[in-house]
mmCIF file of C-alpha atoms and ligand atoms in Angstrom:
data_model
loop_
_atom_site.group_PDB
_atom_site.id
_atom_site.type_symbol
_atom_site.label_atom_id
_atom_site.label_comp_id
_atom_site.label_asym_id
_atom_site.label_seq_id
_atom_site.Cartn_x
_atom_site.Cartn_y
_atom_site.Cartn_z
ATOM 1 C CA MET A 1 -0.365 -0.117 0.092
ATOM 2 C CA ALA A 2 3.266 2.423 1.009
ATOM 3 C CA SER A 3 4.155 1.488 -2.966
ATOM 4 C CA LEU A 4 1.174 1.949 -4.133
ATOM 5 C CA LEU A 5 0.502 5.761 -2.596
ATOM 6 C CA ALA A 6 4.416 7.159 -3.002
ATOM 7 C CA GLN A 7 3.812 5.934 -7.028
ATOM 8 C CA PRO A 8 0.771 7.354 -8.433
ATOM 9 C CA ALA A 9 -0.313 4.797 -11.380
ATOM 10 C CA GLY A 10 0.900 5.336 -14.382
ATOM 11 C CA ALA A 11 3.009 8.446 -13.283
ATOM 12 C CA ALA A 12 6.203 8.070 -14.881
ATOM 13 C CA ASN A 13 5.878 4.186 -16.247
ATOM 14 C CA VAL A 14 6.819 3.189 -20.227
ATOM 15 C CA LYS A 15 3.469 1.558 -21.222
ATOM 16 C CA VAL A 16 4.267 -1.129 -24.068
ATOM 17 C CA THR A 17 1.059 -2.288 -26.171
ATOM 18 C CA PRO A 18 1.927 -5.547 -28.480
ATOM 19 C CA LEU A 19 0.079 -5.295 -31.212
ATOM 20 C CA GLY A 20 0.317 -8.870 -32.346
ATOM 21 C CA SER A 21 -2.318 -10.805 -34.674
ATOM 22 C CA HIS A 22 -5.154 -11.378 -32.104
ATOM 23 C CA ASP A 23 -6.483 -10.011 -28.846
ATOM 24 C CA GLY A 24 -5.048 -11.043 -26.301
ATOM 25 C CA GLU A 25 -3.092 -13.737 -27.268
ATOM 26 C CA PHE A 26 1.301 -14.379 -28.528
ATOM 27 C CA CYS A 27 0.984 -15.676 -32.212
ATOM 28 C CA PRO A 28 3.857 -16.581 -34.769
ATOM 29 C CA GLN A 29 3.754 -13.571 -36.512
ATOM 30 C CA ASP A 30 3.990 -11.303 -33.296
ATOM 31 C CA ARG A 31 6.504 -9.214 -33.041
ATOM 32 C CA ALA A 32 5.048 -5.142 -32.955
ATOM 33 C CA LEU A 33 5.568 -2.774 -30.214
ATOM 34 C CA VAL A 34 4.484 0.381 -28.959
ATOM 35 C CA PHE A 35 6.321 2.559 -26.153
ATOM 36 C CA GLU A 36 4.510 5.360 -24.838
ATOM 37 C CA ASP A 37 7.342 7.505 -23.130
ATOM 38 C CA PRO A 38 5.614 8.849 -20.155
ATOM 39 C CA ASN A 39 5.768 12.121 -22.123
ATOM 40 C CA GLY A 40 4.056 11.365 -24.388
ATOM 41 C CA THR A 41 6.319 9.937 -27.344
ATOM 42 C CA ARG A 42 5.600 7.030 -29.595
ATOM 43 C CA ILE A 43 7.231 4.465 -30.578
ATOM 44 C CA LEU A 44 6.883 1.438 -32.798
ATOM 45 C CA TYR A 45 8.957 -1.075 -32.570
ATOM 46 C CA ASP A 46 9.279 -4.041 -35.587
ATOM 47 C CA ALA A 47 5.544 -3.795 -37.388
ATOM 48 C CA GLY A 48 6.084 -6.383 -39.149
ATOM 49 C CA ARG A 49 2.520 -7.957 -40.284
ATOM 50 C CA THR A 50 0.632 -7.483 -37.792
ATOM 51 C CA VAL A 51 -0.343 -4.043 -37.572
ATOM 52 C CA ALA A 52 -3.072 -4.377 -40.372
ATOM 53 C CA GLY A 53 -1.806 -1.026 -42.664
ATOM 54 C CA ALA A 54 -1.730 2.762 -41.147
ATOM 55 C CA GLU A 55 -5.225 2.304 -40.504
ATOM 56 C CA ASP A 56 -5.347 0.272 -38.025
ATOM 57 C CA PRO A 57 -6.569 1.458 -34.944
ATOM 58 C CA ARG A 58 -4.342 0.236 -32.670
ATOM 59 C CA LEU A 59 -1.994 2.658 -33.661
ATOM 60 C CA GLY A 60 -3.386 6.327 -32.996
ATOM 61 C CA LYS A 61 -0.569 8.543 -32.496
ATOM 62 C CA ILE A 62 3.354 7.405 -33.811
ATOM 63 C CA ASP A 63 6.055 9.514 -33.695
ATOM 64 C CA ILE A 64 8.684 6.967 -34.248
ATOM 65 C CA ILE A 65 9.515 3.547 -35.827
ATOM 66 C CA LEU A 66 12.030 1.338 -35.148
ATOM 67 C CA VAL A 67 13.073 -1.661 -37.658
ATOM 68 C CA SER A 68 15.087 -4.117 -36.336
ATOM 69 C CA HIS A 69 16.228 -5.091 -40.376
ATOM 70 C CA MET A 70 15.355 -6.207 -43.683
ATOM 71 C CA HIS A 71 13.377 -9.103 -43.918
ATOM 72 C CA GLY A 72 9.615 -9.369 -44.299
ATOM 73 C CA ASP A 73 8.676 -10.017 -40.570
ATOM 74 C CA HIS A 74 10.212 -7.014 -39.297
ATOM 75 C CA VAL A 75 10.239 -4.289 -41.834
ATOM 76 C CA GLY A 76 6.882 -5.919 -43.402
ATOM 77 C CA ASN A 77 6.600 -6.804 -47.014
ATOM 78 C CA SER A 78 2.061 -7.448 -46.207
ATOM 79 C CA HIS A 79 -0.015 -6.732 -43.447
ATOM 80 C CA ALA A 80 -3.111 -8.003 -41.952
ATOM 81 C CA LYS A 81 -6.566 -7.134 -43.616
ATOM 82 C CA ALA A 82 -7.338 -6.433 -40.229
ATOM 83 C CA PRO A 83 -6.898 -7.352 -36.657
ATOM 84 C CA ASN A 84 -7.855 -10.821 -36.194
ATOM 85 C CA ALA A 85 -7.929 -11.958 -39.613
ATOM 86 C CA GLY A 86 -7.186 -14.959 -40.521
ATOM 87 C CA THR A 87 -7.174 -17.541 -37.188
ATOM 88 C CA CYS A 88 -3.632 -17.396 -34.553
ATOM 89 C CA ASP A 89 -1.828 -19.672 -36.068
ATOM 90 C CA LYS A 90 -2.465 -18.430 -39.612
ATOM 91 C CA PRO A 91 -3.123 -15.306 -39.392
ATOM 92 C CA ASP A 92 -4.269 -13.484 -42.884
ATOM 93 C CA VAL A 93 -1.404 -10.848 -43.825
ATOM 94 C CA SER A 94 -2.017 -11.056 -47.201
ATOM 95 C CA VAL A 95 -2.154 -8.019 -47.929
ATOM 96 C CA SER A 96 1.285 -6.566 -49.824
ATOM 97 C CA ASP A 97 3.165 -3.460 -48.990
ATOM 98 C CA MET A 98 5.497 -4.337 -52.269
ATOM 99 C CA PRO A 99 7.580 -2.039 -52.863
ATOM 100 C CA ASN A 100 7.613 0.590 -49.673
ATOM 101 C CA SER A 101 7.063 -1.740 -46.226
ATOM 102 C CA ASN A 102 3.882 -1.709 -43.976
ATOM 103 C CA SER A 103 6.972 0.116 -42.112
ATOM 104 C CA VAL A 104 6.990 3.487 -44.649
ATOM 105 C CA ASN A 105 3.831 3.186 -45.139
ATOM 106 C CA ILE A 106 2.975 3.661 -41.821
ATOM 107 C CA ALA A 107 5.518 6.544 -41.235
ATOM 108 C CA LEU A 108 4.098 7.892 -44.298
ATOM 109 C CA ALA A 109 -0.031 8.772 -43.375
ATOM 110 C CA LYS A 110 1.627 9.087 -39.507
ATOM 111 C CA LYS A 111 4.336 11.283 -40.252
ATOM 112 C CA ALA A 112 6.777 9.742 -38.095
ATOM 113 C CA LYS A 113 10.446 9.324 -37.740
ATOM 114 C CA ILE A 114 12.163 5.847 -38.868
ATOM 115 C CA VAL A 115 15.288 5.425 -36.678
ATOM 116 C CA THR A 116 17.920 2.997 -37.788
ATOM 117 C CA GLY A 117 20.693 1.942 -37.891
ATOM 118 C CA SER A 118 23.626 0.174 -39.953
ATOM 119 C CA GLU A 119 22.892 1.922 -43.239
ATOM 120 C CA MET A 120 19.231 1.290 -44.183
ATOM 121 C CA PRO A 121 18.471 4.403 -43.299
ATOM 122 C CA ALA A 122 19.785 5.433 -47.103
ATOM 123 C CA PHE A 123 17.087 2.843 -47.978
ATOM 124 C CA PHE A 124 14.138 4.163 -45.901
ATOM 125 C CA ALA A 125 15.329 7.666 -46.708
ATOM 126 C CA ALA A 126 14.933 7.089 -50.398
ATOM 127 C CA LYS A 127 11.414 4.865 -50.475
ATOM 128 C CA LEU A 128 10.540 8.390 -48.189
ATOM 129 C CA LYS A 129 11.395 11.163 -51.444
ATOM 130 C CA ALA A 130 9.728 8.544 -53.993
ATOM 131 C CA ASN A 131 6.305 8.481 -51.968
ATOM 132 C CA GLY A 132 6.125 12.738 -51.165
ATOM 133 C CA GLY A 133 7.455 12.033 -47.720
ATOM 134 C CA ASP A 134 10.357 14.319 -46.286
ATOM 135 C CA PRO A 135 13.592 11.654 -47.038
ATOM 136 C CA LYS A 136 15.098 13.928 -43.605
ATOM 137 C CA ASP A 137 12.473 11.473 -41.690
ATOM 138 C CA SER A 138 14.906 9.005 -42.047
ATOM 139 C CA ILE A 139 17.745 9.517 -38.908
ATOM 140 C CA LEU A 140 20.932 7.459 -38.811
ATOM 141 C CA VAL A 141 21.911 6.063 -34.890
ATOM 142 C CA ARG A 142 25.166 4.230 -36.374
ATOM 143 C CA PHE A 143 26.855 1.544 -33.450
ATOM 144 C CA GLY A 144 28.100 3.550 -30.969
ATOM 145 C CA GLY A 145 26.213 7.083 -31.167
ATOM 146 C CA SER A 146 22.610 7.992 -29.958
ATOM 147 C CA ARG A 147 19.751 9.933 -30.773
ATOM 148 C CA LYS A 148 17.479 11.756 -28.994
ATOM 149 C CA VAL A 149 13.640 11.720 -30.406
ATOM 150 C CA GLY A 150 11.455 13.608 -29.037
ATOM 151 C CA ASP A 151 11.702 11.717 -25.392
ATOM 152 C CA VAL A 152 13.455 8.840 -25.847
ATOM 153 C CA THR A 153 17.400 8.806 -26.954
ATOM 154 C CA ILE A 154 17.963 5.756 -29.063
ATOM 155 C CA ALA A 155 21.031 4.045 -29.638
ATOM 156 C CA THR A 156 21.482 1.042 -32.171
ATOM 157 C CA VAL A 157 23.894 -2.211 -30.578
ATOM 158 C CA PRO A 158 24.695 -5.225 -33.145
ATOM 159 C CA ALA A 159 22.502 -7.831 -33.987
ATOM 160 C CA LEU A 160 24.596 -11.371 -35.702
ATOM 161 C CA HIS A 161 21.981 -11.935 -38.399
ATOM 162 C CA SER A 162 21.018 -11.691 -41.964
ATOM 163 C CA ASN A 163 19.782 -7.942 -43.540
ATOM 164 C CA GLY A 164 19.288 -8.849 -47.035
ATOM 165 C CA VAL A 165 17.134 -6.851 -48.527
ATOM 166 C CA ASP A 166 14.117 -8.800 -51.194
ATOM 167 C CA LEU A 167 14.938 -7.500 -54.335
ATOM 168 C CA ASP A 168 10.883 -6.621 -55.346
ATOM 169 C CA TYR A 169 11.731 -3.230 -53.534
ATOM 170 C CA ILE A 170 14.108 -2.547 -55.620
ATOM 171 C CA GLY A 171 12.342 -3.832 -58.931
ATOM 172 C CA GLY A 172 14.079 -3.196 -62.334
ATOM 173 C CA GLU A 173 16.639 -4.573 -64.566
ATOM 174 C CA VAL A 174 18.661 -4.537 -61.513
ATOM 175 C CA GLY A 175 16.813 -6.145 -58.758
ATOM 176 C CA THR A 176 15.177 -8.829 -61.316
ATOM 177 C CA ALA A 177 18.568 -9.227 -62.659
ATOM 178 C CA MET A 178 20.130 -9.865 -58.734
ATOM 179 C CA LYS A 179 17.002 -11.465 -58.164
ATOM 180 C CA ALA A 180 17.303 -13.890 -60.791
ATOM 181 C CA ALA A 181 21.445 -14.319 -59.310
ATOM 182 C CA GLY A 182 20.060 -15.416 -55.663
ATOM 183 C CA VAL A 183 21.799 -11.844 -54.259
ATOM 184 C CA ALA A 184 19.865 -9.858 -52.062
ATOM 185 C CA GLY A 185 20.213 -6.132 -51.383
ATOM 186 C CA ASP A 186 23.467 -5.032 -49.157
ATOM 187 C CA VAL A 187 21.546 -2.399 -46.005
ATOM 188 C CA GLY A 188 24.787 -3.696 -44.204
ATOM 189 C CA LEU A 189 24.353 -5.233 -40.925
ATOM 190 C CA ALA A 190 20.492 -5.841 -38.687
ATOM 191 C CA THR A 191 20.917 -4.222 -35.262
ATOM 192 C CA GLY A 192 19.260 -4.159 -32.177
ATOM 193 C CA TYR A 193 18.807 -0.946 -30.486
ATOM 194 C CA VAL A 194 18.808 0.527 -26.257
ATOM 195 C CA LEU A 195 15.922 2.533 -25.833
ATOM 196 C CA THR A 196 16.604 4.919 -22.607
ATOM 197 C CA PHE A 197 13.284 6.810 -21.809
ATOM 198 C CA SER A 198 11.825 10.276 -19.972
ATOM 199 C CA ASN A 199 11.962 8.226 -16.483
ATOM 200 C CA GLY A 200 15.226 6.360 -16.592
ATOM 201 C CA LEU A 201 14.255 3.724 -17.809
ATOM 202 C CA VAL A 202 16.232 1.347 -20.334
ATOM 203 C CA VAL A 203 15.097 -1.624 -22.677
ATOM 204 C CA TYR A 204 17.138 -3.592 -24.815
ATOM 205 C CA LEU A 205 15.335 -4.363 -28.033
ATOM 206 C CA SER A 206 17.710 -7.990 -29.486
ATOM 207 C CA GLY A 207 15.759 -7.487 -33.062
ATOM 208 C CA ASP A 208 16.702 -11.308 -34.441
ATOM 209 C CA THR A 209 20.529 -12.271 -32.872
ATOM 210 C CA GLY A 210 22.360 -14.725 -32.068
ATOM 211 C CA ILE A 211 24.192 -14.361 -28.414
ATOM 212 C CA THR A 212 26.571 -11.767 -29.485
ATOM 213 C CA GLY A 213 29.555 -10.134 -26.528
ATOM 214 C CA GLU A 214 27.327 -6.817 -26.602
ATOM 215 C CA GLN A 215 24.747 -8.732 -24.741
ATOM 216 C CA ASP A 216 27.628 -8.364 -21.698
ATOM 217 C CA LYS A 217 29.117 -5.906 -22.836
ATOM 218 C CA VAL A 218 27.468 -2.699 -24.204
ATOM 219 C CA VAL A 219 23.868 -3.906 -23.016
ATOM 220 C CA ARG A 220 24.734 -4.436 -19.351
ATOM 221 C CA GLY A 221 28.486 -3.348 -19.183
ATOM 222 C CA HIS A 222 27.624 0.386 -20.628
ATOM 223 C CA TYR A 223 23.481 0.439 -20.906
ATOM 224 C CA GLY A 224 22.594 -1.635 -18.019
ATOM 225 C CA ALA A 225 19.459 -2.411 -19.389
ATOM 226 C CA LYS A 226 16.653 -2.795 -17.234
ATOM 227 C CA LEU A 227 13.745 -4.803 -19.326
ATOM 228 C CA ALA A 228 14.580 -7.166 -21.883
ATOM 229 C CA VAL A 229 11.970 -7.450 -25.652
ATOM 230 C CA MET A 230 14.206 -10.658 -25.991
ATOM 231 C CA ASN A 231 13.080 -12.771 -29.220
ATOM 232 C CA ILE A 232 13.739 -16.243 -28.982
ATOM 233 C CA GLY A 233 12.293 -18.425 -31.471
ATOM 234 C CA ASP A 234 14.954 -21.099 -32.572
ATOM 235 C CA GLY A 235 15.949 -21.767 -35.987
ATOM 236 C CA PHE A 236 16.594 -17.982 -37.370
ATOM 237 C CA THR A 237 17.329 -16.047 -33.983
ATOM 238 C CA THR A 238 18.466 -17.774 -29.555
ATOM 239 C CA GLY A 239 16.110 -19.971 -29.028
ATOM 240 C CA PRO A 240 14.282 -20.738 -24.750
ATOM 241 C CA ALA A 241 17.396 -22.104 -24.061
ATOM 242 C CA GLU A 242 20.393 -19.429 -25.588
ATOM 243 C CA ALA A 243 18.294 -16.318 -24.737
ATOM 244 C CA ALA A 244 17.615 -17.451 -21.324
ATOM 245 C CA TYR A 245 21.418 -17.609 -21.481
ATOM 246 C CA VAL A 246 21.347 -13.924 -22.544
ATOM 247 C CA ILE A 247 18.643 -12.883 -20.166
ATOM 248 C CA ASN A 248 20.287 -15.226 -17.882
ATOM 249 C CA ASP A 249 24.508 -14.326 -17.826
ATOM 250 C CA LEU A 250 24.757 -11.486 -20.030
ATOM 251 C CA VAL A 251 22.260 -9.087 -19.818
ATOM 252 C CA GLN A 252 20.619 -9.187 -16.475
ATOM 253 C CA PRO A 253 18.314 -6.968 -16.374
ATOM 254 C CA ASN A 254 15.065 -6.571 -13.830
ATOM 255 C CA ALA A 255 12.277 -8.330 -16.709
ATOM 256 C CA VAL A 256 11.906 -9.692 -19.583
ATOM 257 C CA ILE A 257 9.651 -9.948 -22.530
ATOM 258 C CA ALA A 258 8.694 -12.602 -24.706
ATOM 259 C CA SER A 259 9.063 -12.289 -28.282
ATOM 260 C CA HIS A 260 8.990 -13.537 -32.394
ATOM 261 C CA ALA A 261 8.385 -17.218 -30.696
ATOM 262 C CA ASN A 262 6.983 -18.890 -34.437
ATOM 263 C CA GLU A 263 4.310 -20.703 -33.033
ATOM 264 C CA VAL A 264 1.180 -20.514 -30.946
ATOM 265 C CA GLY A 265 2.270 -20.035 -27.420
ATOM 266 C CA THR A 266 -0.813 -18.503 -25.900
ATOM 267 C CA LYS A 267 -4.366 -20.404 -25.833
ATOM 268 C CA GLY A 268 -7.646 -17.822 -24.117
ATOM 269 C CA GLY A 269 -4.561 -15.370 -22.525
ATOM 270 C CA LYS A 270 -2.666 -19.421 -21.026
ATOM 271 C CA VAL A 271 1.005 -19.613 -22.177
ATOM 272 C CA VAL A 272 0.182 -23.786 -23.764
ATOM 273 C CA PRO A 273 2.251 -26.071 -22.588
ATOM 274 C CA GLY A 274 5.186 -27.450 -24.154
ATOM 275 C CA THR A 275 5.865 -24.227 -26.139
ATOM 276 C CA LYS A 276 9.192 -22.935 -26.754
ATOM 277 C CA THR A 277 7.649 -19.633 -24.307
ATOM 278 C CA GLU A 278 7.081 -22.482 -21.715
ATOM 279 C CA ALA A 279 10.289 -23.112 -21.986
ATOM 280 C CA PHE A 280 11.719 -20.056 -22.018
ATOM 281 C CA MET A 281 9.722 -19.015 -19.177
ATOM 282 C CA LYS A 282 10.663 -21.866 -17.212
ATOM 283 C CA ALA A 283 14.006 -20.981 -17.863
ATOM 284 C CA VAL A 284 14.958 -17.568 -17.199
ATOM 285 C CA LYS A 285 14.925 -15.722 -13.407
ATOM 286 C CA VAL A 286 13.687 -13.163 -13.501
ATOM 287 C CA PRO A 287 9.550 -12.435 -14.451
ATOM 288 C CA VAL A 288 9.215 -13.010 -18.003
ATOM 289 C CA HIS A 289 6.223 -11.044 -19.686
ATOM 290 C CA VAL A 290 4.133 -12.434 -22.150
ATOM 291 C CA PRO A 291 3.045 -9.637 -25.469
ATOM 292 C CA LEU A 292 -0.714 -10.850 -25.508
ATOM 293 C CA SER A 293 -2.382 -8.800 -28.135
ATOM 294 C CA GLY A 294 -4.132 -5.280 -26.808
ATOM 295 C CA LYS A 295 -2.980 -6.013 -23.409
ATOM 296 C CA ALA A 296 -0.966 -2.510 -22.361
ATOM 297 C CA MET A 297 2.226 -3.537 -19.417
ATOM 298 C CA GLU A 298 3.579 -0.559 -16.917
ATOM 299 C CA PHE A 299 7.241 -0.178 -16.301
ATOM 300 C CA ASP A 300 8.657 1.465 -13.016
ATOM 301 C CA SER A 301 12.508 2.976 -14.032
ATOM 302 C CA ASN A 302 13.773 -0.367 -13.019
ATOM 303 C CA GLY A 303 12.119 -2.512 -15.444
ATOM 304 C CA LYS A 304 9.360 -3.851 -13.007
ATOM 305 C CA CYS A 305 6.309 -4.450 -14.154
ATOM 306 C CA VAL A 306 3.513 -2.753 -12.502
ATOM 307 C CA ALA A 307 0.565 -3.562 -14.381
ATOM 308 C CA GLY A 308 -1.321 -5.211 -17.175
ATOM 309 C CA CYS A 309 1.603 -8.160 -16.454
HETATM 310 ZN ZN1 ZN U 1 12.773 -12.064 -37.478
#
């Protein structure tokens, strides 16, 4: 009770709202999270395919869009017809976003900044320009630097993954020839992010990655992340066991949100036994929060969930 009185509800907390394919569940395509700073800046992280385009009523105001890398399930090569279209197992994400991407189309509609690292900013600047947007709305934050956008300081960190650009984004003779040769476009390394909110909360967003030394030396050692969003899907990224090692031994946050499980993680909002999500929860020593679509969670400056978990 004393702690409740000391901290009025909603004060100085960061709100995290998953925008997955199906309300109240954690489904295979789910990537997108909206972070809201206590001062109002709203960030969309990895829109992917489950955000039903720029008109998705769940989006609201979006100031910043983060794209960890260029794969279709993150930048969004297509998107859902509507929230809850199809089933959790097979969401209907059949609305094509080529050659723009879901992220670019949302940025154009919301007049949001796209903040990326590596060589991705030039790609997004060109797409914005080609569609009547302002190329200056594509903002670069390369490894080691940071930039304050709105109320949030954004840094990028390496992710051990691949980052080829689908040639359908490029098109023309060059795109067609490269596609025939099986060579993807190059926009540098995949990334993760470290976000510092105005209440002091530091959040690590892993992106798609394997285990990296930076998770210890940089994410924990330098930035001191207190909350992590960790991809656990295996095959393409760390699986539950590797992701648990990253959390327990390397990043050592106070809490973690599981992400990118590539499975039906929940039924009726409850974790399905035998899933990767369950294995990750059992292996991790700090609280694991499952991102149930549409259910907002609030975190204090230490990464403790104080509402909605
Ligand atoms: Zn992915």
